[in-house]
mmCIF file of N, CA and C in Angstrom:
data_model
loop_
_atom_site.group_PDB
_atom_site.id
_atom_site.type_symbol
_atom_site.label_atom_id
_atom_site.label_comp_id
_atom_site.label_asym_id
_atom_site.label_seq_id
_atom_site.Cartn_x
_atom_site.Cartn_y
_atom_site.Cartn_z
ATOM 1 N N THR A 1 0.792 -1.144 -0.024
ATOM 2 C CA THR A 1 0.063 -0.141 0.072
ATOM 3 C C THR A 1 0.751 1.323 0.070
ATOM 4 N N ILE A 2 0.423 2.311 -0.792
ATOM 5 C CA ILE A 2 1.159 3.538 -1.002
ATOM 6 C C ILE A 2 0.163 4.475 -0.381
ATOM 7 N N VAL A 3 0.722 5.372 0.684
ATOM 8 C CA VAL A 3 0.085 6.475 1.232
ATOM 9 C C VAL A 3 0.786 7.659 0.824
ATOM 10 N N THR A 4 -0.217 8.541 0.505
ATOM 11 C CA THR A 4 0.341 10.097 0.151
ATOM 12 C C THR A 4 -0.383 10.686 1.241
ATOM 13 N N TYR A 5 0.106 11.758 1.590
ATOM 14 C CA TYR A 5 -0.598 12.763 2.709
ATOM 15 C C TYR A 5 -0.172 14.185 2.492
ATOM 16 N N ASN A 6 -1.106 14.902 3.105
ATOM 17 C CA ASN A 6 -0.735 16.420 3.288
ATOM 18 C C ASN A 6 -0.915 16.735 4.753
ATOM 19 N N VAL A 7 -0.132 17.778 5.240
ATOM 20 C CA VAL A 7 -0.436 18.110 6.553
ATOM 21 C C VAL A 7 -0.604 19.741 6.513
ATOM 22 N N GLN A 8 -1.760 20.120 7.106
ATOM 23 C CA GLN A 8 -1.950 21.544 7.343
ATOM 24 C C GLN A 8 -1.742 22.044 8.744
ATOM 25 N N VAL A 9 -0.779 22.509 9.079
ATOM 26 C CA VAL A 9 -0.539 23.122 10.546
ATOM 27 C C VAL A 9 -1.289 24.164 11.021
ATOM 28 N N GLY A 10 -2.080 24.163 12.003
ATOM 29 C CA GLY A 10 -2.904 25.543 12.362
ATOM 30 C C GLY A 10 -1.647 26.371 13.311
ATOM 31 N N ARG A 11 -1.569 27.798 13.149
ATOM 32 C CA ARG A 11 -0.870 28.512 13.876
ATOM 33 C C ARG A 11 -1.745 29.548 14.535
ATOM 34 N N ASN A 12 -1.307 30.024 15.811
ATOM 35 C CA ASN A 12 -2.129 31.220 16.585
ATOM 36 C C ASN A 12 -3.654 30.856 16.787
ATOM 37 N N ASN A 13 -4.367 31.537 16.141
ATOM 38 C CA ASN A 13 -5.851 31.262 16.206
ATOM 39 C C ASN A 13 -6.450 30.266 15.100
ATOM 40 N N GLN A 14 -5.630 29.880 14.105
ATOM 41 C CA GLN A 14 -6.117 28.941 13.045
ATOM 42 C C GLN A 14 -6.567 27.665 13.544
ATOM 43 N N ALA A 15 -7.155 26.900 12.638
ATOM 44 C CA ALA A 15 -7.655 25.402 13.093
ATOM 45 C C ALA A 15 -6.364 24.533 13.352
ATOM 46 N N ALA A 16 -6.773 23.505 14.103
ATOM 47 C CA ALA A 16 -5.839 22.511 14.558
ATOM 48 C C ALA A 16 -5.246 21.817 13.109
ATOM 49 N N PRO A 17 -4.120 21.221 13.137
ATOM 50 C CA PRO A 17 -3.547 20.576 11.984
ATOM 51 C C PRO A 17 -4.553 19.420 11.491
ATOM 52 N N VAL A 18 -4.422 19.270 10.101
ATOM 53 C CA VAL A 18 -5.380 18.149 9.604
ATOM 54 C C VAL A 18 -4.405 17.607 8.466
ATOM 55 N N VAL A 19 -4.415 16.067 8.703
ATOM 56 C CA VAL A 19 -3.755 15.144 7.803
ATOM 57 C C VAL A 19 -4.673 14.635 6.711
ATOM 58 N N SER A 20 -4.443 14.737 5.387
ATOM 59 C CA SER A 20 -5.322 14.122 4.574
ATOM 60 C C SER A 20 -4.526 13.549 3.460
ATOM 61 N N GLY A 21 -4.952 12.749 2.439
ATOM 62 C CA GLY A 21 -4.377 12.205 1.638
ATOM 63 C C GLY A 21 -5.066 11.142 0.675
ATOM 64 N N THR A 22 -4.364 10.139 0.166
ATOM 65 C CA THR A 22 -4.717 9.057 -0.673
ATOM 66 C C THR A 22 -4.025 7.928 -0.409
ATOM 67 N N VAL A 23 -4.852 6.657 -0.157
ATOM 68 C CA VAL A 23 -4.138 5.397 -0.136
ATOM 69 C C VAL A 23 -4.297 4.523 -1.364
ATOM 70 N N ARG A 24 -3.130 4.068 -1.996
ATOM 71 C CA ARG A 24 -3.291 3.375 -3.217
ATOM 72 C C ARG A 24 -2.474 2.193 -3.173
ATOM 73 N N ASP A 25 -2.826 1.097 -3.921
ATOM 74 C CA ASP A 25 -2.183 -0.137 -3.907
ATOM 75 C C ASP A 25 -0.986 0.060 -4.677
ATOM 76 N N SER A 26 0.192 -0.707 -3.947
ATOM 77 C CA SER A 26 1.581 -0.308 -4.390
ATOM 78 C C SER A 26 1.962 -1.084 -5.667
ATOM 79 N N VAL A 27 1.016 -2.124 -6.094
ATOM 80 C CA VAL A 27 1.233 -2.829 -7.222
ATOM 81 C C VAL A 27 0.458 -2.150 -8.700
ATOM 82 N N THR A 28 -0.922 -2.082 -8.244
ATOM 83 C CA THR A 28 -1.715 -1.642 -9.455
ATOM 84 C C THR A 28 -1.842 -0.056 -9.331
ATOM 85 N N ASN A 29 -1.585 0.529 -8.146
ATOM 86 C CA ASN A 29 -1.616 2.189 -8.193
ATOM 87 C C ASN A 29 -3.221 2.540 -8.025
ATOM 88 N N SER A 30 -3.949 1.543 -8.038
ATOM 89 C CA SER A 30 -5.534 1.698 -7.899
ATOM 90 C C SER A 30 -5.753 2.462 -6.329
ATOM 91 N N PRO A 31 -6.624 3.232 -6.162
ATOM 92 C CA PRO A 31 -7.116 3.727 -4.950
ATOM 93 C C PRO A 31 -7.688 2.382 -4.125
ATOM 94 N N VAL A 32 -7.530 2.624 -2.898
ATOM 95 C CA VAL A 32 -7.931 1.497 -1.737
ATOM 96 C C VAL A 32 -9.030 2.132 -0.910
ATOM 97 N N PRO A 33 -10.315 1.725 -1.405
ATOM 98 C CA PRO A 33 -11.401 2.320 -0.690
ATOM 99 C C PRO A 33 -11.570 1.585 0.609
ATOM 100 N N GLY A 34 -11.973 2.143 1.532
ATOM 101 C CA GLY A 34 -12.398 1.269 2.907
ATOM 102 C C GLY A 34 -11.096 1.037 3.777
ATOM 103 N N ALA A 35 -9.831 1.627 3.383
ATOM 104 C CA ALA A 35 -8.698 1.475 4.419
ATOM 105 C C ALA A 35 -8.881 2.328 5.522
ATOM 106 N N VAL A 36 -8.489 2.062 6.546
ATOM 107 C CA VAL A 36 -8.496 2.568 7.866
ATOM 108 C C VAL A 36 -7.055 3.453 8.014
ATOM 109 N N VAL A 37 -6.967 4.684 8.134
ATOM 110 C CA VAL A 37 -5.802 5.371 8.662
ATOM 111 C C VAL A 37 -6.040 5.892 10.119
ATOM 112 N N PHE A 38 -5.170 5.436 10.916
ATOM 113 C CA PHE A 38 -5.499 5.726 12.254
ATOM 114 C C PHE A 38 -4.110 6.112 13.062
ATOM 115 N N GLN A 39 -4.509 6.987 13.996
ATOM 116 C CA GLN A 39 -3.410 7.571 14.761
ATOM 117 C C GLN A 39 -2.995 6.644 15.967
ATOM 118 N N THR A 40 -1.572 6.099 15.733
ATOM 119 C CA THR A 40 -1.243 5.232 16.796
ATOM 120 C C THR A 40 -0.299 5.753 17.949
ATOM 121 N N SER A 41 -0.228 7.183 17.827
ATOM 122 C CA SER A 41 0.469 8.012 18.998
ATOM 123 C C SER A 41 0.108 9.409 18.811
ATOM 124 N N GLY A 42 -0.246 9.984 20.016
ATOM 125 C CA GLY A 42 -0.491 11.415 19.973
ATOM 126 C C GLY A 42 -2.070 11.552 19.947
ATOM 127 N N GLY A 43 -2.888 10.534 20.017
ATOM 128 C CA GLY A 43 -4.273 10.504 20.211
ATOM 129 C C GLY A 43 -5.025 9.190 19.710
ATOM 130 N N SER A 44 -6.229 9.236 19.177
ATOM 131 C CA SER A 44 -6.961 8.073 18.995
ATOM 132 C C SER A 44 -7.870 8.453 17.817
ATOM 133 N N LYS A 45 -7.439 9.378 16.759
ATOM 134 C CA LYS A 45 -8.372 9.767 15.728
ATOM 135 C C LYS A 45 -8.124 8.764 14.485
ATOM 136 N N PHE A 46 -9.067 8.808 13.521
ATOM 137 C CA PHE A 46 -8.885 7.927 12.403
ATOM 138 C C PHE A 46 -9.840 8.498 11.312
ATOM 139 N N GLY A 47 -9.322 8.051 10.008
ATOM 140 C CA GLY A 47 -10.223 8.280 8.719
ATOM 141 C C GLY A 47 -10.215 7.054 8.022
ATOM 142 N N VAL A 48 -11.393 6.847 7.394
ATOM 143 C CA VAL A 48 -11.504 5.895 6.531
ATOM 144 C C VAL A 48 -11.591 6.446 5.043
ATOM 145 N N THR A 49 -10.820 5.637 4.065
ATOM 146 C CA THR A 49 -10.929 6.107 2.659
ATOM 147 C C THR A 49 -12.280 5.977 2.040
ATOM 148 N N ASP A 50 -12.276 6.911 1.208
ATOM 149 C CA ASP A 50 -13.739 6.919 0.315
ATOM 150 C C ASP A 50 -13.394 6.009 -0.866
ATOM 151 N N GLN A 51 -14.287 6.123 -2.062
ATOM 152 C CA GLN A 51 -14.233 5.087 -3.089
ATOM 153 C C GLN A 51 -12.762 5.478 -3.974
ATOM 154 N N ALA A 52 -12.483 6.789 -3.715
ATOM 155 C CA ALA A 52 -11.337 7.390 -4.518
ATOM 156 C C ALA A 52 -9.993 7.128 -3.685
ATOM 157 N N GLY A 53 -10.054 6.631 -2.548
ATOM 158 C CA GLY A 53 -8.823 6.208 -1.695
ATOM 159 C C GLY A 53 -8.590 7.521 -0.791
ATOM 160 N N ARG A 54 -9.449 8.549 -0.852
ATOM 161 C CA ARG A 54 -9.085 9.781 -0.112
ATOM 162 C C ARG A 54 -9.543 9.507 1.474
ATOM 163 N N TYR A 55 -8.791 10.292 2.263
ATOM 164 C CA TYR A 55 -9.008 10.184 3.716
ATOM 165 C C TYR A 55 -8.694 11.634 4.272
ATOM 166 N N SER A 56 -9.167 12.249 5.296
ATOM 167 C CA SER A 56 -9.048 13.363 6.095
ATOM 168 C C SER A 56 -9.144 13.122 7.519
ATOM 169 N N ILE A 57 -8.135 13.548 8.374
ATOM 170 C CA ILE A 57 -8.093 13.286 9.806
ATOM 171 C C ILE A 57 -8.029 14.759 10.401
ATOM 172 N N PRO A 58 -9.129 15.537 10.831
ATOM 173 C CA PRO A 58 -8.980 16.793 11.344
ATOM 174 C C PRO A 58 -8.696 16.916 12.676
ATOM 175 N N GLN A 59 -8.484 18.143 13.135
ATOM 176 C CA GLN A 59 -8.126 18.443 14.615
ATOM 177 C C GLN A 59 -7.082 17.615 15.412
ATOM 178 N N LEU A 60 -5.880 17.710 14.969
ATOM 179 C CA LEU A 60 -4.856 16.854 15.418
ATOM 180 C C LEU A 60 -4.320 17.654 16.613
ATOM 181 N N SER A 61 -3.554 17.066 17.335
ATOM 182 C CA SER A 61 -2.761 17.830 18.628
ATOM 183 C C SER A 61 -1.586 18.529 17.966
ATOM 184 N N THR A 62 -1.281 19.557 18.470
ATOM 185 C CA THR A 62 0.084 20.473 17.961
ATOM 186 C C THR A 62 1.158 20.071 19.008
ATOM 187 N N THR A 63 0.778 19.541 20.276
ATOM 188 C CA THR A 63 1.717 19.468 21.368
ATOM 189 C C THR A 63 2.380 18.165 21.403
ATOM 190 N N VAL A 64 2.021 17.178 20.552
ATOM 191 C CA VAL A 64 2.504 15.756 20.632
ATOM 192 C C VAL A 64 2.967 15.371 19.254
ATOM 193 N N ALA A 65 3.772 14.226 18.996
ATOM 194 C CA ALA A 65 4.010 13.663 17.749
ATOM 195 C C ALA A 65 2.833 12.945 17.257
ATOM 196 N N ASN A 66 2.457 13.103 16.111
ATOM 197 C CA ASN A 66 1.342 12.281 15.549
ATOM 198 C C ASN A 66 1.897 11.246 14.589
ATOM 199 N N VAL A 67 1.558 9.909 14.896
ATOM 200 C CA VAL A 67 2.133 8.809 14.065
ATOM 201 C C VAL A 67 0.745 8.082 13.617
ATOM 202 N N PHE A 68 0.936 7.496 12.361
ATOM 203 C CA PHE A 68 -0.289 6.927 11.719
ATOM 204 C C PHE A 68 -0.003 5.596 11.171
ATOM 205 N N THR A 69 -0.976 4.630 11.385
ATOM 206 C CA THR A 69 -0.883 3.426 10.570
ATOM 207 C C THR A 69 -1.975 3.140 9.755
ATOM 208 N N VAL A 70 -1.930 2.622 8.523
ATOM 209 C CA VAL A 70 -2.864 2.217 7.777
ATOM 210 C C VAL A 70 -3.080 0.801 7.525
ATOM 211 N N THR A 71 -4.451 0.313 7.631
ATOM 212 C CA THR A 71 -4.844 -1.080 7.540
ATOM 213 C C THR A 71 -5.960 -1.159 6.475
ATOM 214 N N SER A 72 -5.888 -2.311 5.626
ATOM 215 C CA SER A 72 -7.020 -2.596 4.816
ATOM 216 C C SER A 72 -7.292 -4.071 4.693
ATOM 217 N N ALA A 73 -8.589 -4.301 4.287
ATOM 218 C CA ALA A 73 -8.969 -5.514 4.278
ATOM 219 C C ALA A 73 -8.269 -6.380 3.044
#
């Protein structure tokens, strides 16, 4: 599985960081719908990919390291 992501970091009074991206199969490069991208440290937030393999996880902590893991069926 290939995971691409973007991180938007909030500053001052802006919104908290958001991680978003796409999960694709490493062999076929096809999107992976239904994959779960979850935070394994820094909290317990998660996102599930849509039919195009896209996910978004909003309101992440800015005070700890955020580490994520991807699982798919």
